[in-house]
PDB file of N, CA and C in Angstrom:
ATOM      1  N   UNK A 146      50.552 -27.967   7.129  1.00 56.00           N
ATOM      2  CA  UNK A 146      51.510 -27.873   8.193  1.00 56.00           C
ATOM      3  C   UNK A 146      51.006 -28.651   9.394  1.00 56.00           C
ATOM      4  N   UNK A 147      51.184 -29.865   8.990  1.00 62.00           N
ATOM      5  CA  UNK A 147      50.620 -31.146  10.575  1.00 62.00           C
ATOM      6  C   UNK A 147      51.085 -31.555  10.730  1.00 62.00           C
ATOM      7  N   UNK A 148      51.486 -31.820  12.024  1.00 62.00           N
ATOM      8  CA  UNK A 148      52.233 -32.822  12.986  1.00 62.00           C
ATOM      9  C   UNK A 148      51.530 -33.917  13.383  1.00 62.00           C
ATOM     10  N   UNK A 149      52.096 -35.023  13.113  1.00 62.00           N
ATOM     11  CA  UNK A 149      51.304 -36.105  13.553  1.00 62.00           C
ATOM     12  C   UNK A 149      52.145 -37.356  14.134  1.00 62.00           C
ATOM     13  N   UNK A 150      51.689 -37.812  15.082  1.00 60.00           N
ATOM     14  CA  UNK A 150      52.510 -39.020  15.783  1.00 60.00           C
ATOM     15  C   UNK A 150      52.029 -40.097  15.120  1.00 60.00           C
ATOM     16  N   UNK A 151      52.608 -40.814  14.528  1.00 61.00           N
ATOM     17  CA  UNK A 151      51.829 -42.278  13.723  1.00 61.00           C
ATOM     18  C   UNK A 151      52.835 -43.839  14.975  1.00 61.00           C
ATOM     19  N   UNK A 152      51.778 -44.443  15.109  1.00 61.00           N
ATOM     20  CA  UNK A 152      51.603 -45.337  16.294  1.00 61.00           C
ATOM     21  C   UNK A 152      52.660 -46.409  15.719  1.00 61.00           C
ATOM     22  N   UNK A 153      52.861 -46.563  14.008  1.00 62.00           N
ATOM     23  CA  UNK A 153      53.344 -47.791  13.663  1.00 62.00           C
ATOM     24  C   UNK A 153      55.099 -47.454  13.367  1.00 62.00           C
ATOM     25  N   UNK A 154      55.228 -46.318  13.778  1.00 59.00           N
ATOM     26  CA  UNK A 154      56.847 -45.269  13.490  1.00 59.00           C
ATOM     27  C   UNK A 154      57.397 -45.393  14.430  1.00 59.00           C
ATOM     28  N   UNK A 155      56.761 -45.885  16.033  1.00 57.00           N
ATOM     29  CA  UNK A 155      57.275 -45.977  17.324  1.00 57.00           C
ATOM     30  C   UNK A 155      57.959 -47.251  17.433  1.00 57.00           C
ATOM     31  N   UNK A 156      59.476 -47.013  17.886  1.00 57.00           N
ATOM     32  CA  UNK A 156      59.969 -48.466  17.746  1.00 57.00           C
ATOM     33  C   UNK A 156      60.860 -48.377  19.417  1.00 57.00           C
ATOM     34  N   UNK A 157      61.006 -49.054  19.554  1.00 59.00           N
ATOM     35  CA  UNK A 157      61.741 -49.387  20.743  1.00 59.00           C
ATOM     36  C   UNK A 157      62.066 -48.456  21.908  1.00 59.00           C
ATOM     37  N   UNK A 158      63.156 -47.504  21.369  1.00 62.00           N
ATOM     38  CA  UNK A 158      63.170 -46.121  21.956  1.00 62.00           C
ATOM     39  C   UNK A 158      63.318 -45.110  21.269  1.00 62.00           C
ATOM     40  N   UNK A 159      63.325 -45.634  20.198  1.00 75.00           N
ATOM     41  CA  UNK A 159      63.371 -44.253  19.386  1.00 75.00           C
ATOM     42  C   UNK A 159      61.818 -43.376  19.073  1.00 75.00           C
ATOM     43  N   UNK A 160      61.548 -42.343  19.350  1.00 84.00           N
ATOM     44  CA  UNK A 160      59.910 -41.929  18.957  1.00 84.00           C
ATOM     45  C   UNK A 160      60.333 -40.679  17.810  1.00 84.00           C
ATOM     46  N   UNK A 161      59.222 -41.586  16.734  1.00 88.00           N
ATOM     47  CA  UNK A 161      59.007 -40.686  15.556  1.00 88.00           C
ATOM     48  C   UNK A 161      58.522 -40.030  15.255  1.00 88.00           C
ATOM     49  N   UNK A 162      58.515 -39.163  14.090  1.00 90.00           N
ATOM     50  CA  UNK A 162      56.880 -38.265  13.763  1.00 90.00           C
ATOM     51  C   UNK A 162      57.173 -37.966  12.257  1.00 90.00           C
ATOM     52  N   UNK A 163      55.582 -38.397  11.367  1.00 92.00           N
ATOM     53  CA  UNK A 163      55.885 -38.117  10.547  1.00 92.00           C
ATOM     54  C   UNK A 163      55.124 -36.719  10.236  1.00 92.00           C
ATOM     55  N   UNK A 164      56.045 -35.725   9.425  1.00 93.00           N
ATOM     56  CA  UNK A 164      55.168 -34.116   9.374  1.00 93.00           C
ATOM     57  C   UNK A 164      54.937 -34.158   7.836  1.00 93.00           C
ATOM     58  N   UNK A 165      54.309 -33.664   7.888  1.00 93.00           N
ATOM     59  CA  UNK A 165      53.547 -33.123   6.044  1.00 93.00           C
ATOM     60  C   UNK A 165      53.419 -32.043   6.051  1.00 93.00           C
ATOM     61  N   UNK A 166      54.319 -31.375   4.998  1.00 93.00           N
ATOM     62  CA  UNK A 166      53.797 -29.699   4.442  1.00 93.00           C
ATOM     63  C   UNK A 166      53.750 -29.379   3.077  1.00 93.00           C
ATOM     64  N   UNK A 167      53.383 -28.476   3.021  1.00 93.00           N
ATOM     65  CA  UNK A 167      52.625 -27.839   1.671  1.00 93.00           C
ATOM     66  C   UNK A 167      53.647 -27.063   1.312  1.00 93.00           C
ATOM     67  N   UNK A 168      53.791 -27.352  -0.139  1.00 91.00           N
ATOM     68  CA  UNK A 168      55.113 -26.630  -0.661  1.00 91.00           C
ATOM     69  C   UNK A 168      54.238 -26.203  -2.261  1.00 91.00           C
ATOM     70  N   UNK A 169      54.640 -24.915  -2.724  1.00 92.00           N
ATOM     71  CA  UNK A 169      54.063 -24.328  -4.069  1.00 92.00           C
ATOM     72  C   UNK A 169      55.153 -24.117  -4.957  1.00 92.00           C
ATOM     73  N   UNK A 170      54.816 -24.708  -6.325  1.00 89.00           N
ATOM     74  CA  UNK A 170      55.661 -25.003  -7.457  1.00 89.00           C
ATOM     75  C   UNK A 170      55.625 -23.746  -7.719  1.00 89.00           C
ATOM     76  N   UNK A 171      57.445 -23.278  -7.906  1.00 89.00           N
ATOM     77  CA  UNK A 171      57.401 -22.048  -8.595  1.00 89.00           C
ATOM     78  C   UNK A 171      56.571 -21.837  -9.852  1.00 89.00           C
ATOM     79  N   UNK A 172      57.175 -23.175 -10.982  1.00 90.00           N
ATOM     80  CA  UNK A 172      56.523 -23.115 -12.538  1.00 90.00           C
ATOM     81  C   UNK A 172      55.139 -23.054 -12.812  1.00 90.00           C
ATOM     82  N   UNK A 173      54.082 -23.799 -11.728  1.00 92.00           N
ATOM     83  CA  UNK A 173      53.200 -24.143 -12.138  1.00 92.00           C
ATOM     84  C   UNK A 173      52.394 -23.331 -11.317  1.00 92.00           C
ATOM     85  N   UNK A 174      52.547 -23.079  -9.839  1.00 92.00           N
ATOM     86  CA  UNK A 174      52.467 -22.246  -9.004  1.00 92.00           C
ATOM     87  C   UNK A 174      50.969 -23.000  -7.970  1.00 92.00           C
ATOM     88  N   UNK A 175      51.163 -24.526  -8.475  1.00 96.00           N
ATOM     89  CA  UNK A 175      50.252 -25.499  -8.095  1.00 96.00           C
ATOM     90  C   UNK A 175      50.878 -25.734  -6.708  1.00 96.00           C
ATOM     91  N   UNK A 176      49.979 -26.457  -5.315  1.00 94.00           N
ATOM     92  CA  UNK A 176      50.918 -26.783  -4.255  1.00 94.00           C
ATOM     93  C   UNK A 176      51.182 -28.123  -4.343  1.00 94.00           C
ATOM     94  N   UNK A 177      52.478 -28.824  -3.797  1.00 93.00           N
ATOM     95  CA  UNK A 177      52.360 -30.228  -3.292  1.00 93.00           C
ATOM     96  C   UNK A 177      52.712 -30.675  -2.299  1.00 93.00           C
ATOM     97  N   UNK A 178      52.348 -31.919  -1.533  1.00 93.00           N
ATOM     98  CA  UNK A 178      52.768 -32.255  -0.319  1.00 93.00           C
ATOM     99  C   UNK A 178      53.749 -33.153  -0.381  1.00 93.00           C
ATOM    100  N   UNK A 179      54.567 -32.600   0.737  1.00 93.00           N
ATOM    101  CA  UNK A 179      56.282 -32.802   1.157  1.00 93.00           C
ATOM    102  C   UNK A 179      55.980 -33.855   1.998  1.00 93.00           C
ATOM    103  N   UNK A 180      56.685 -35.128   2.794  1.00 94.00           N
ATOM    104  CA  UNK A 180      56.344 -35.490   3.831  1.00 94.00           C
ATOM    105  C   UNK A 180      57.622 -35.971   4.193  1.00 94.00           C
ATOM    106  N   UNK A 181      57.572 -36.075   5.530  1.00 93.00           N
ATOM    107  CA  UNK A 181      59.324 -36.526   6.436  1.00 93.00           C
ATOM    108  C   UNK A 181      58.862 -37.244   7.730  1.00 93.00           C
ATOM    109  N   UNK A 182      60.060 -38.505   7.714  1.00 92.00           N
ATOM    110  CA  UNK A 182      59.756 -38.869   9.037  1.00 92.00           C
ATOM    111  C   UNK A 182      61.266 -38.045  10.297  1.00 92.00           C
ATOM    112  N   UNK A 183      60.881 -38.208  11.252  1.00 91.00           N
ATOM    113  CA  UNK A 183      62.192 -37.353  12.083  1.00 91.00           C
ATOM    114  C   UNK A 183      61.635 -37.280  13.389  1.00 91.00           C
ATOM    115  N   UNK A 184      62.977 -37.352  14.084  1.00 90.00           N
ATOM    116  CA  UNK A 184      62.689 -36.695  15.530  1.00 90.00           C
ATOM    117  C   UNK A 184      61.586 -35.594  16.086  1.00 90.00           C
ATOM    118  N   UNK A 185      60.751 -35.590  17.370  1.00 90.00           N
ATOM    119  CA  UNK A 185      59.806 -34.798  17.368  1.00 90.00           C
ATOM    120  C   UNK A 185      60.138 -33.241  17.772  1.00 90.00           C
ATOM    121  N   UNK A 186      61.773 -33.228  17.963  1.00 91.00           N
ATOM    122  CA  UNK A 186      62.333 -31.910  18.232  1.00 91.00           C
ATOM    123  C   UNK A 186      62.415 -31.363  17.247  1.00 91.00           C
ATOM    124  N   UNK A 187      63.339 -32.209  15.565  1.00 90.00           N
ATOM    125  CA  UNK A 187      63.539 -31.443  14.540  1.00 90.00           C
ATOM    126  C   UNK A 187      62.250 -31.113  13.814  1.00 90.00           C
ATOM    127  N   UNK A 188      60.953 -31.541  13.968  1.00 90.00           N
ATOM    128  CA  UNK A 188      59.856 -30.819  13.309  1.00 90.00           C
ATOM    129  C   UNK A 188      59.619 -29.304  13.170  1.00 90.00           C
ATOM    130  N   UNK A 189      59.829 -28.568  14.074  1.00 91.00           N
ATOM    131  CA  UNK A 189      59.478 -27.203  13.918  1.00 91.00           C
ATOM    132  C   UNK A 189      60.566 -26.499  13.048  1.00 91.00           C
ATOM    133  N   UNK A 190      61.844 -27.049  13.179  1.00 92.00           N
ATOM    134  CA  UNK A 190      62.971 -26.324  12.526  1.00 92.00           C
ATOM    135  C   UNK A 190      62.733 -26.745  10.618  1.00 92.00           C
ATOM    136  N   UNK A 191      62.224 -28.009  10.807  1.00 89.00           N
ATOM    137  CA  UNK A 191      61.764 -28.575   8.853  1.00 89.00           C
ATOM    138  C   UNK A 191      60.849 -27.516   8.623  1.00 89.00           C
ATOM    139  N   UNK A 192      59.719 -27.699   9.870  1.00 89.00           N
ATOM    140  CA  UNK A 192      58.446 -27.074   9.037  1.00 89.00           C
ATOM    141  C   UNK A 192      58.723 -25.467   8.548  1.00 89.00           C
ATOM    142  N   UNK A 193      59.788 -24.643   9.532  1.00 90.00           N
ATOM    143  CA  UNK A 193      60.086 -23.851   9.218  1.00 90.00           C
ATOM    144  C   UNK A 193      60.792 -23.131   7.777  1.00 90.00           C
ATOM    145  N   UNK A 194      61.778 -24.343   7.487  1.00 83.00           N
ATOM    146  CA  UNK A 194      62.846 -24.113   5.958  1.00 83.00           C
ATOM    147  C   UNK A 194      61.090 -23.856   5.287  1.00 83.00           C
ATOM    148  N   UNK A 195      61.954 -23.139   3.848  1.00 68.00           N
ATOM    149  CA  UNK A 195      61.129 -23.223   2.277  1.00 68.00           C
ATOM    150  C   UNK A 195      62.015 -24.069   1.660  1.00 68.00           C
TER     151      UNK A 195
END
């Protein structure tokens, strides 16, 4: 569950962020990582969903 500002996502006026989270396979019950780029407002509401 990290938030991170990546320097090369910043474009003009728009400011990005890409977040990474940890998501666990029902079947296997192994975890894997999710990743999204998005606005730095909608991060908490992603990181939140399952």
């Amino acid at each position: 569950m990290a938030k991170k500002t990546v320097a090369s996502l910043q474009t003009s006026s728009k400011r990005l962020t890409k977040a990474i989270k940890m998501v666990k396979s029902e079947k296997s019950g192994s975890y894997t990582f999710v990743e999204s780029v998005m606005a730095p407002e909608a991060v908490n509401d992603w990181l939140s969903k399952k």
